[in-house]
Every structure is written in C-alpha cells, then in structure tokens.
XYZ file of N, CA, C and O in Angstrom:
696
model
N -35.772 -5.986 3.718
C -35.202 -6.102 5.000
C -33.702 -5.773 4.847
O -33.187 -6.333 3.763
N -32.866 -5.065 5.916
C -31.522 -4.957 5.859
C -30.946 -6.332 5.996
O -31.218 -6.788 7.001
N -29.775 -6.341 5.328
C -29.078 -7.664 5.457
C -27.547 -7.651 5.299
O -27.250 -6.346 4.781
N -27.097 -8.357 6.050
C -25.393 -8.545 5.698
C -24.901 -9.833 5.464
O -25.543 -11.070 5.941
N -23.994 -9.786 4.569
C -23.355 -11.218 4.078
C -21.913 -11.190 4.386
O -21.063 -9.994 4.156
N -21.443 -12.021 5.338
C -19.966 -12.117 5.583
C -19.395 -13.113 5.092
O -19.783 -14.291 5.145
N -18.417 -12.824 4.021
C -17.770 -13.894 3.469
C -16.413 -14.251 4.303
O -15.395 -13.267 4.294
N -16.203 -15.408 4.926
C -15.109 -15.476 5.552
C -13.654 -15.554 4.685
O -13.740 -15.783 3.440
N -12.577 -15.758 5.460
C -11.172 -16.003 4.691
C -10.920 -17.321 4.207
O -11.737 -18.163 4.625
N -9.967 -17.379 3.531
C -9.488 -18.791 2.753
C -8.909 -19.431 4.259
O -8.347 -19.310 4.874
N -9.289 -20.987 3.945
C -8.778 -21.760 5.048
C -9.484 -21.479 6.623
O -8.976 -21.971 7.408
N -10.507 -20.872 6.317
C -11.466 -20.500 7.647
C -12.802 -21.070 7.608
O -13.032 -21.781 6.524
N -13.722 -20.829 8.468
C -15.075 -21.116 8.483
C -15.788 -20.188 9.286
O -15.117 -19.242 10.041
N -17.120 -20.066 9.224
C -17.939 -19.332 9.945
C -17.960 -19.104 11.429
O -18.175 -18.324 12.077
N -17.212 -20.212 12.134
C -17.015 -20.364 13.470
C -15.849 -19.685 14.141
O -15.593 -19.582 15.257
N -14.718 -19.225 13.008
C -13.571 -18.597 13.508
C -13.633 -17.055 13.849
O -14.518 -16.651 13.138
N -12.512 -16.696 14.144
C -12.027 -15.358 14.163
C -13.249 -14.359 14.956
O -13.681 -15.016 16.129
N -13.696 -13.597 14.195
C -14.652 -12.423 14.907
C -16.057 -12.457 14.315
O -17.015 -11.819 14.630
N -16.415 -13.705 13.461
C -17.430 -13.654 12.540
C -18.944 -13.725 13.438
O -19.760 -13.242 13.113
N -18.720 -14.873 14.257
C -19.907 -14.996 15.161
C -20.284 -13.872 16.095
O -21.395 -13.534 16.177
N -19.363 -13.266 16.599
C -19.593 -11.857 17.557
C -20.361 -10.748 16.652
O -21.190 -10.263 17.102
N -19.797 -10.445 15.482
C -20.177 -9.677 14.574
C -21.673 -9.946 14.191
O -22.451 -9.264 14.301
N -21.990 -11.298 13.853
C -23.268 -11.521 13.412
C -24.349 -11.318 14.637
O -25.275 -10.681 14.239
N -24.000 -11.715 15.963
C -24.821 -11.331 16.849
C -25.072 -9.860 16.951
O -26.181 -9.340 17.204
N -23.987 -9.250 17.015
C -24.206 -7.635 17.090
C -25.041 -7.098 16.023
O -26.115 -6.242 16.361
N -24.950 -7.445 14.649
C -25.769 -6.829 13.624
C -27.164 -7.453 13.755
O -28.064 -6.966 13.656
N -27.271 -8.491 14.082
C -28.629 -9.078 14.317
C -29.357 -8.419 15.382
O -30.487 -7.803 15.193
N -28.635 -7.888 16.234
C -29.354 -7.119 17.551
C -29.592 -5.599 16.852
O -30.538 -4.922 17.458
N -28.862 -5.312 15.824
C -29.228 -3.949 15.262
C -30.399 -4.189 14.294
O -30.649 -3.241 13.481
N -30.863 -5.459 13.998
C -31.902 -5.653 12.996
C -31.708 -5.940 11.810
O -32.655 -5.961 10.948
N -30.550 -6.564 11.537
C -29.960 -6.881 10.215
C -30.348 -8.426 10.268
O -30.231 -9.357 11.210
N -30.583 -8.987 9.261
C -30.573 -10.494 8.803
C -29.203 -10.741 8.415
O -28.541 -9.982 7.375
N -28.422 -11.554 8.985
C -27.066 -11.763 8.641
C -26.872 -13.223 8.084
O -27.330 -14.180 8.776
N -26.209 -13.208 7.082
C -25.848 -14.488 6.320
C -24.310 -14.855 6.500
O -23.465 -13.972 6.169
N -23.865 -16.047 7.042
C -22.427 -16.296 7.365
C -22.190 -17.639 6.716
O -22.207 -18.633 7.156
N -22.240 -17.587 5.496
C -21.976 -18.973 4.700
C -20.629 -19.714 4.727
O -19.740 -18.821 4.768
N -20.728 -20.983 4.867
C -19.460 -21.840 4.853
C -19.151 -21.850 3.476
O -19.734 -22.310 2.638
N -17.885 -21.409 3.050
C -17.644 -21.419 1.802
C -16.817 -22.631 1.355
O -16.183 -22.989 2.067
N -17.154 -23.057 -0.093
C -16.486 -24.419 -0.276
C -15.244 -24.405 -0.862
O -14.660 -23.239 -1.115
N -14.549 -25.632 -0.825
C -13.315 -25.743 -1.567
C -12.186 -25.859 -0.601
O -11.063 -26.490 -0.932
N -12.248 -25.745 0.558
C -11.178 -25.917 1.659
C -9.942 -25.088 1.514
O -10.100 -24.185 1.097
N -8.803 -26.112 1.020
C -7.553 -25.580 0.838
C -7.483 -24.866 -0.771
O -6.446 -24.233 -1.067
N -8.375 -25.487 -1.527
C -8.469 -25.154 -3.089
C -9.647 -24.509 -3.197
O -10.324 -24.952 -4.116
N -9.943 -23.380 -2.869
C -11.423 -22.682 -3.204
C -11.399 -22.405 -4.625
O -10.521 -21.969 -5.427
N -12.534 -22.298 -5.351
C -12.684 -21.993 -6.498
C -13.721 -20.665 -6.729
O -14.888 -20.800 -6.150
N -13.342 -19.897 -7.310
C -14.118 -18.254 -7.529
C -15.365 -18.788 -7.874
O -16.475 -18.002 -7.245
N -15.595 -19.488 -8.830
C -17.042 -19.477 -9.383
C -17.993 -20.145 -8.475
O -19.052 -19.738 -8.345
N -17.390 -21.210 -7.506
C -18.514 -21.745 -6.460
C -18.658 -20.630 -5.314
O -19.858 -20.692 -4.958
N -17.680 -19.873 -5.050
C -17.966 -18.757 -3.995
C -18.683 -17.554 -4.779
O -19.760 -17.135 -4.081
N -18.869 -17.267 -5.901
C -19.655 -16.296 -6.670
C -21.121 -16.953 -6.551
O -22.117 -16.113 -6.404
N -21.306 -18.190 -6.993
C -22.540 -18.779 -6.974
C -23.260 -18.588 -5.535
O -24.461 -18.181 -5.330
N -22.381 -18.912 -4.576
C -23.183 -18.736 -3.105
C -23.606 -17.208 -2.850
O -24.349 -16.961 -2.302
N -22.468 -16.225 -3.257
C -23.096 -14.982 -3.002
C -24.199 -14.510 -3.978
O -25.285 -13.772 -3.262
N -24.149 -14.848 -5.026
C -25.287 -14.505 -6.064
C -26.677 -15.113 -5.502
O -27.908 -14.427 -5.430
N -26.487 -16.328 -4.775
C -27.758 -17.098 -4.326
C -28.376 -16.182 -3.074
O -29.500 -16.305 -3.003
N -27.512 -15.430 -2.482
C -28.151 -14.779 -1.467
C -28.903 -13.427 -1.774
O -29.158 -12.822 -1.025
N -28.707 -13.161 -3.087
C -29.439 -11.892 -3.552
C -29.177 -10.699 -2.931
O -30.088 -10.004 -2.475
N -27.844 -10.322 -3.145
C -27.553 -8.968 -2.200
C -28.421 -7.764 -3.217
O -28.582 -8.026 -4.327
N -28.913 -6.821 -2.434
C -29.766 -5.709 -3.122
C -28.892 -4.380 -2.343
O -28.359 -4.381 -1.729
N -30.020 -3.205 -2.752
C -29.619 -1.984 -2.281
C -29.659 -1.571 -0.788
O -29.267 -0.742 -0.135
N -30.043 -2.736 0.054
C -30.142 -2.910 1.623
C -29.234 -3.698 2.070
O -29.133 -4.021 3.368
N -28.241 -4.322 1.369
C -27.463 -5.326 1.718
C -25.757 -4.664 1.936
O -25.403 -3.849 1.212
N -25.314 -5.266 3.130
C -24.103 -4.940 3.373
C -23.070 -6.036 3.190
O -23.351 -7.063 3.643
N -21.905 -5.997 2.249
C -21.225 -7.085 2.203
C -19.863 -6.823 2.967
O -19.416 -5.807 2.959
N -19.491 -7.823 3.771
C -18.035 -7.809 4.358
C -17.347 -9.093 3.929
O -17.897 -10.112 3.991
N -16.252 -8.791 3.506
C -15.150 -9.754 3.087
C -13.866 -9.706 3.758
O -13.350 -8.581 4.096
N -13.604 -10.692 4.291
C -12.324 -10.902 5.184
C -11.385 -11.880 4.445
O -11.559 -12.868 3.856
N -9.992 -11.025 4.126
C -8.994 -11.734 3.248
C -9.573 -12.208 1.806
O -9.975 -11.198 1.000
N -9.758 -13.261 1.704
C -9.948 -13.930 0.218
C -11.665 -13.640 0.159
O -12.167 -13.631 -0.973
N -12.266 -13.285 1.066
C -13.547 -12.668 1.160
C -13.682 -11.532 0.023
O -14.791 -11.430 -0.525
N -12.548 -10.742 0.298
C -12.707 -9.653 -0.394
C -12.670 -9.671 -2.091
O -13.628 -9.218 -2.955
N -11.668 -10.424 -2.555
C -11.860 -10.595 -3.905
C -13.043 -11.491 -4.433
O -13.543 -11.243 -5.605
N -13.462 -12.361 -3.684
C -14.878 -13.083 -4.072
C -15.946 -11.934 -4.056
O -16.735 -11.972 -5.034
N -15.951 -10.905 -3.075
C -17.133 -9.695 -3.320
C -16.797 -9.170 -4.560
O -17.650 -8.602 -5.180
N -15.565 -8.640 -4.518
C -15.335 -7.642 -5.929
C -15.650 -8.418 -7.129
O -16.281 -7.984 -8.094
N -15.493 -9.623 -7.433
C -15.856 -10.498 -8.286
C -17.569 -10.419 -8.544
O -18.126 -10.274 -9.830
N -17.990 -10.632 -7.206
C -19.566 -10.715 -7.561
C -20.104 -9.046 -7.884
O -20.848 -8.960 -8.862
N -19.402 -8.256 -7.217
C -19.981 -6.681 -7.852
C -19.517 -6.378 -9.222
O -20.249 -5.686 -9.790
N -18.641 -7.328 -9.934
C -18.538 -7.032 -11.256
C -19.717 -7.268 -12.058
O -19.918 -6.805 -13.296
N -20.563 -8.491 -11.505
C -21.274 -8.891 -12.440
C -22.895 -8.600 -11.814
O -23.962 -9.031 -12.401
N -22.800 -7.910 -10.829
C -24.175 -7.622 -9.755
C -25.247 -6.815 -11.031
O -24.510 -6.079 -11.709
N -26.384 -7.172 -10.849
C -27.469 -6.523 -11.679
C -27.813 -5.511 -10.802
O -28.882 -4.696 -11.414
N -27.494 -5.115 -9.584
C -27.994 -3.989 -8.779
C -27.005 -3.662 -7.667
O -26.099 -4.549 -7.155
N -26.966 -2.181 -7.548
C -25.956 -1.799 -6.233
C -26.183 -2.564 -5.168
O -27.359 -2.681 -4.856
N -25.144 -2.609 -4.236
C -25.264 -3.073 -2.771
C -25.239 -1.580 -2.100
O -24.504 -0.814 -2.424
N -25.437 -1.580 -0.839
C -25.233 -0.418 -0.017
C -24.035 0.048 0.439
O -23.391 0.780 0.107
N -23.083 -1.196 1.043
C -21.894 -1.071 1.593
C -21.164 -2.230 1.206
O -21.838 -3.504 1.492
N -19.868 -1.950 1.285
C -19.014 -3.092 0.871
C -17.741 -2.861 1.933
O -17.073 -1.659 2.082
N -17.320 -3.733 3.174
C -16.234 -3.762 3.628
C -15.277 -4.745 3.281
O -15.564 -5.831 3.363
N -14.017 -4.313 2.964
C -12.950 -5.021 2.741
C -11.979 -5.122 3.939
O -11.388 -4.211 4.198
N -11.874 -6.340 4.651
C -11.080 -6.666 5.788
C -9.779 -7.297 5.323
O -10.094 -8.530 5.142
N -8.642 -6.774 5.467
C -7.483 -7.474 5.186
C -7.497 -8.050 4.045
O -7.122 -9.351 3.550
N -8.273 -7.261 2.829
C -8.550 -7.728 1.418
C -7.426 -7.587 0.581
O -6.323 -6.826 0.819
N -7.238 -8.466 -0.714
C -6.489 -8.268 -1.642
C -7.087 -8.439 -3.205
O -8.297 -8.895 -3.111
N -6.427 -7.735 -4.167
C -7.060 -7.849 -5.112
C -6.042 -8.066 -6.335
O -5.804 -7.548 -7.566
N -5.043 -8.788 -5.939
C -3.924 -9.203 -6.978
C -3.144 -10.480 -6.373
O -3.463 -10.913 -5.274
N -2.436 -10.992 -7.203
C -1.868 -12.202 -6.773
C -0.684 -12.104 -5.705
O 0.319 -11.160 -5.798
N -0.876 -12.899 -4.544
C -0.153 -12.847 -3.244
C 0.951 -13.829 -3.290
O 1.347 -14.330 -2.408
N 1.041 -14.513 -4.610
C 1.926 -15.670 -4.596
C 1.585 -17.009 -3.894
O 2.247 -17.680 -3.413
N 0.269 -17.038 -3.891
C -0.478 -18.292 -3.163
C -1.223 -18.921 -4.206
O -2.262 -18.355 -4.650
N -0.541 -20.008 -4.767
C -1.323 -20.987 -5.725
C -2.996 -21.030 -5.632
O -3.548 -20.972 -6.524
N -3.290 -21.263 -4.480
C -4.686 -21.804 -4.166
C -5.598 -20.597 -4.109
O -6.783 -20.893 -4.429
N -5.247 -19.333 -4.439
C -6.254 -18.345 -4.244
C -5.930 -17.588 -5.701
O -6.800 -16.516 -5.772
N -4.965 -17.881 -6.481
C -4.967 -17.209 -7.875
C -6.076 -17.273 -8.737
O -6.348 -16.033 -9.421
N -6.966 -18.014 -8.625
C -8.106 -18.056 -9.511
C -9.068 -17.089 -9.188
O -9.850 -16.542 -10.185
N -8.878 -16.390 -7.931
C -9.872 -15.315 -7.659
C -9.243 -13.818 -8.228
O -9.938 -13.093 -8.447
N -7.826 -13.875 -8.497
C -7.216 -12.535 -8.684
C -6.655 -12.608 -10.020
O -5.838 -11.763 -10.692
N -6.571 -13.739 -11.012
C -5.723 -14.020 -12.086
C -6.103 -13.064 -13.243
O -5.393 -12.486 -13.984
N -7.342 -12.549 -13.456
C -7.918 -11.509 -14.406
C -7.953 -10.128 -13.811
O -8.380 -10.004 -12.622
N -7.916 -9.234 -14.525
C -7.931 -7.762 -14.126
C -9.301 -7.714 -13.441
O -10.441 -8.045 -14.057
N -9.616 -6.817 -12.651
C -10.800 -6.267 -11.969
C -11.399 -5.252 -12.812
O -10.711 -4.352 -13.374
N -13.001 -5.228 -12.898
C -13.532 -4.175 -13.797
C -13.979 -3.191 -12.631
O -14.993 -3.106 -12.101
N -13.033 -2.187 -12.234
C -12.917 -1.197 -11.106
C -14.313 -0.257 -11.375
O -14.881 -0.078 -10.604
N -14.461 0.043 -12.652
C -15.817 0.910 -12.884
C -17.036 0.242 -12.543
O -18.042 0.959 -11.756
N -17.036 -0.937 -13.037
C -18.480 -1.876 -12.647
C -18.586 -1.755 -11.183
O -19.685 -1.560 -10.513
N -17.348 -2.160 -10.194
C -17.373 -2.280 -9.144
C -17.860 -1.031 -8.310
O -18.723 -1.079 -7.133
N -17.333 -0.156 -8.734
C -17.605 1.280 -7.947
C -19.319 1.644 -8.374
O -19.836 2.101 -7.440
N -19.533 1.243 -9.545
C -21.225 1.556 -9.716
C -22.005 0.889 -8.793
O -23.145 1.055 -8.791
N -21.600 -0.456 -8.543
C -22.434 -1.510 -7.948
C -22.308 -1.326 -6.327
O -22.728 -2.355 -5.684
N -21.586 -0.463 -5.857
C -21.432 -0.118 -4.617
C -21.479 1.431 -3.973
O -20.783 2.160 -4.369
N -22.571 1.530 -3.026
C -22.788 3.030 -2.860
C -21.798 3.505 -1.799
O -21.179 4.568 -1.952
N -21.233 2.656 -0.877
C -20.121 3.077 -0.049
C -19.123 1.831 0.153
O -19.454 0.765 0.456
N -17.707 2.124 0.025
C -16.873 1.365 0.292
C -15.787 1.664 1.428
O -15.217 2.824 1.427
N -15.449 0.488 2.227
C -14.564 0.759 3.324
C -13.392 -0.239 3.127
O -13.883 -1.467 2.920
N -12.072 0.158 3.130
C -11.088 -0.743 3.178
C -10.441 -0.654 4.350
O -9.751 0.437 4.644
N -10.236 -1.610 5.036
C -9.554 -1.747 6.492
C -8.470 -2.816 6.543
O -8.653 -3.746 6.048
N -7.200 -2.129 6.655
C -6.258 -2.880 6.519
C -5.162 -2.784 8.072
O -5.187 -1.661 8.476
N -4.528 -3.811 8.353
C -3.567 -3.389 9.378
C -2.288 -2.949 8.666
O -1.573 -3.447 7.958
N -1.630 -2.268 9.716
C -0.293 -1.622 9.274
C 0.746 -2.620 9.002
O 1.480 -2.626 7.926
N 0.704 -3.769 9.836
C 1.937 -4.754 9.560
C 1.233 -6.133 9.345
O 1.767 -7.294 9.878
N 0.263 -6.232 8.585
C -0.311 -7.471 8.101
C 0.713 -8.494 7.580
O 1.314 -7.838 6.454
N 0.940 -9.785 7.965
C 2.008 -10.740 7.521
C 1.489 -10.788 6.271
O 2.528 -11.516 5.647
N 0.438 -10.929 5.884
C -0.123 -11.752 4.485
C -0.302 -10.583 3.592
O -0.267 -11.008 2.282
N -0.985 -9.568 3.859
C -1.454 -8.547 2.884
C -0.740 -7.272 3.167
O -1.131 -6.514 4.401
N 0.198 -6.673 2.278
C 0.821 -5.417 2.773
C -0.240 -4.283 2.695
O -1.082 -4.382 1.788
N 0.089 -3.368 3.423
C -0.824 -2.360 3.561
C -1.130 -1.399 2.181
O -2.303 -0.959 2.013
N -0.078 -1.585 1.331
C -0.029 -0.798 0.353
C -1.361 -1.525 -0.824
O -1.900 -0.807 -1.627
N -1.368 -2.802 -0.621
C -2.608 -3.270 -1.417
C -3.973 -2.943 -1.028
O -4.747 -2.759 -1.900
N -4.067 -2.788 0.201
C -5.397 -2.305 0.852
C -5.642 -0.655 0.091
O -6.748 -0.516 -0.278
N -4.634 0.167 0.439
C -4.643 1.515 -0.041
C -4.905 1.304 -1.753
O -5.532 2.201 -2.232
N -4.382 0.334 -2.370
C -4.678 0.418 -3.807
C -5.980 0.043 -4.175
O -6.556 0.826 -5.104
N -6.670 -0.791 -3.209
C -8.298 -1.227 -3.373
C -8.956 0.135 -3.161
O -9.905 0.406 -3.943
N -8.543 0.797 -2.427
C -9.552 2.133 -1.767
C -9.279 3.112 -2.875
O -10.227 3.683 -3.350
N -8.080 3.262 -3.460
C -7.844 4.099 -4.532
C -8.637 3.584 -5.786
O -9.465 4.633 -6.609
N -8.617 2.462 -6.222
C -9.424 1.892 -7.557
C -11.060 1.956 -7.318
O -11.468 1.895 -8.344
N -11.217 1.924 -6.127
C -12.938 1.791 -5.817
C -13.386 3.111 -5.253
O -14.563 3.136 -5.429
N -12.469 4.007 -4.873
C -12.993 5.377 -4.400
C -13.435 5.120 -2.934
O -14.128 5.991 -2.572
N -12.880 3.987 -2.326
C -13.329 3.743 -1.071
C -12.455 4.594 0.116
O -11.477 5.069 -0.294
N -13.035 4.616 1.084
C -12.590 4.989 2.410
C -11.454 4.097 2.645
O -11.755 2.932 3.124
N -10.308 4.392 3.120
C -9.125 3.708 3.396
C -9.014 3.984 4.876
O -8.868 4.993 5.274
N -8.814 2.907 5.490
C -8.759 2.850 7.300
C -7.559 1.995 7.366
O -7.698 0.766 7.288
N -6.158 2.492 7.935
C -5.382 1.766 8.494
C -5.375 1.683 9.996
O -5.536 2.773 10.590
N -4.931 0.413 10.630
C -5.011 0.215 11.876
C -3.930 -0.460 12.469
O -3.299 -1.203 11.459
N -3.529 -0.066 13.586
C -2.293 -0.943 14.122
C -2.588 -2.442 14.084
O -3.753 -2.834 14.349
N -1.606 -3.243 13.981
C -1.852 -4.718 14.173
C -1.043 -5.419 13.169
O -0.527 -4.856 12.239
N -0.806 -6.630 13.303
C -0.226 -7.547 12.535
C -0.723 -9.286 12.743
O 0.125 -10.119 12.703
N -2.063 -9.114 12.757
C -2.606 -10.482 12.698
C -3.515 -10.809 11.852
O -4.429 -11.659 12.108
N -3.526 -10.134 10.569
C -4.451 -10.286 9.711
C -5.962 -10.245 10.038
O -6.708 -11.080 9.517
N -6.204 -9.481 10.866
C -7.785 -9.237 11.658
C -8.359 -10.815 12.057
O -9.305 -10.904 11.896
N -7.311 -11.673 12.626
C -8.058 -12.889 13.305
C -8.909 -12.317 14.373
O -9.864 -13.017 14.775
N -8.563 -10.982 15.210
C -9.243 -10.540 16.027
C -9.538 -8.948 15.244
O -8.479 -8.831 14.914
N -10.490 -8.413 16.125
C -10.748 -7.075 15.442
C -11.550 -6.281 16.106
O -12.453 -6.751 16.875
N -11.326 -5.001 16.184
C -12.353 -3.915 17.095
C -13.486 -4.157 15.826
O -13.490 -3.255 14.918
N -14.810 -4.397 16.293
C -15.919 -4.733 15.443
C -16.459 -3.261 15.235
O -17.208 -2.896 14.283
N -16.040 -2.176 16.002
C -16.633 -0.854 15.787
C -16.131 -0.291 14.471
O -16.688 0.376 14.159
N -15.160 -0.655 13.892
C -14.398 -0.250 12.720
C -15.424 -0.564 11.827
O -15.753 0.257 10.721
N -16.217 -1.548 11.751
C -17.402 -1.893 10.891
C -18.925 -1.341 11.431
O -19.382 -0.419 10.890
N -19.127 -1.565 12.716
C -20.655 -1.364 13.195
C -20.909 0.234 13.196
O -21.914 0.594 12.760
N -20.131 1.051 13.545
C -20.049 2.532 13.441
C -20.329 3.146 12.102
O -21.137 4.005 11.975
N -19.726 2.432 11.127
C -20.121 2.689 9.632
C -21.184 2.161 8.868
O -21.760 2.807 8.194
N -21.627 1.005 9.521
C -23.081 0.503 8.808
C -23.963 1.425 9.373
O -25.037 1.738 8.635
N -23.990 1.779 10.642
C -25.195 2.757 11.282
C -25.378 4.063 10.853
O -26.050 4.784 11.067
N -24.000 4.515 10.240
C -23.886 6.190 10.271
C -24.560 6.680 9.014
O -24.314 7.747 8.797
N -24.788 5.777 8.101
C -25.018 6.209 6.653
C -26.540 6.014 6.379
O -27.273 5.126 6.702
C-alpha cells in the first residue's frame, strides 16, 4: 500500500501548521498517512526520532515528508535504510548546524550523501526565499548533494503555512 510519513518540525506537533490538511488530502488520494508526534519537546534526540521512522517501515511505495528538523531526521534514516523509498520532500530543511543547541545532535556528524541518494528514488527540496531560520543556500546545498530537484518559493514564514500543491502535484506525477 502507498504510504506517506510526515515528520513535523522541532517544537511543533501533528496538529500544527499544514500537517492535518495535507494528511486529509493524501488520504483522499488513497495513501495511508502516518503523522507521528515526535518525542523530546524542546530537546529532541536523533536516535528517538530515528526509531519512530524505522518502526513505520518505509519501503519503495513510501513518500517521506520532513518539515524543518524533520529533514535531517529523515536524512539520517535514509543513511541506514535497508531499502529505498519512493520520494522524499524536504520542506525548509537543513543538514548543517544552524547554531541551535537543541538540534545539533541531528547534524553534528557528516551525512552519507551517497547512501541517501541510493535510498531515495526522487528527492524534492523546497525552501522559501526569505526563510528567517533556514537560509535558501542551505536548501540548495541539500539538493546539490542529493541530486534532488530544488524548488524555491516566495515567503518568509518557514512554511508555517504552504501551498500543498508543491507536494501533491509531485507525489502523483511520477
């Protein structure tokens, strides 16, 4: 069965932002959607987030969507995955130290970009031009290192709200 796993941002939860709306849209498209509440509150731990993603058993019919801290969590999963996923969407994601102590444990070690590329069939990196937390260049760098498609959009709200067609048209077109 086709499934989508949405990993929310740091300091967030599944009821915030655009997550519930996206879940409903994708369920109407026939996807089984998982939107777990990630543990750790203000001090998330990479290993705990990885366990949750692993327990959902992503496979070649899975789409992974990471918002902000959800991106490095998914990248860490893709480094160790035993099979590729269909698609990965990085929304306002990062893969380097943003000088935020609470999120450093996700990005303190270099990423295994070759493994990440092998474990993902299609990668989309979506960033806002004037994001106050994640500079556009960071998204562009993720796209370059993963071979993903880079999509820049106007905005400066760190995708607290977003045009869900940025995701949905790409999920169904491949």
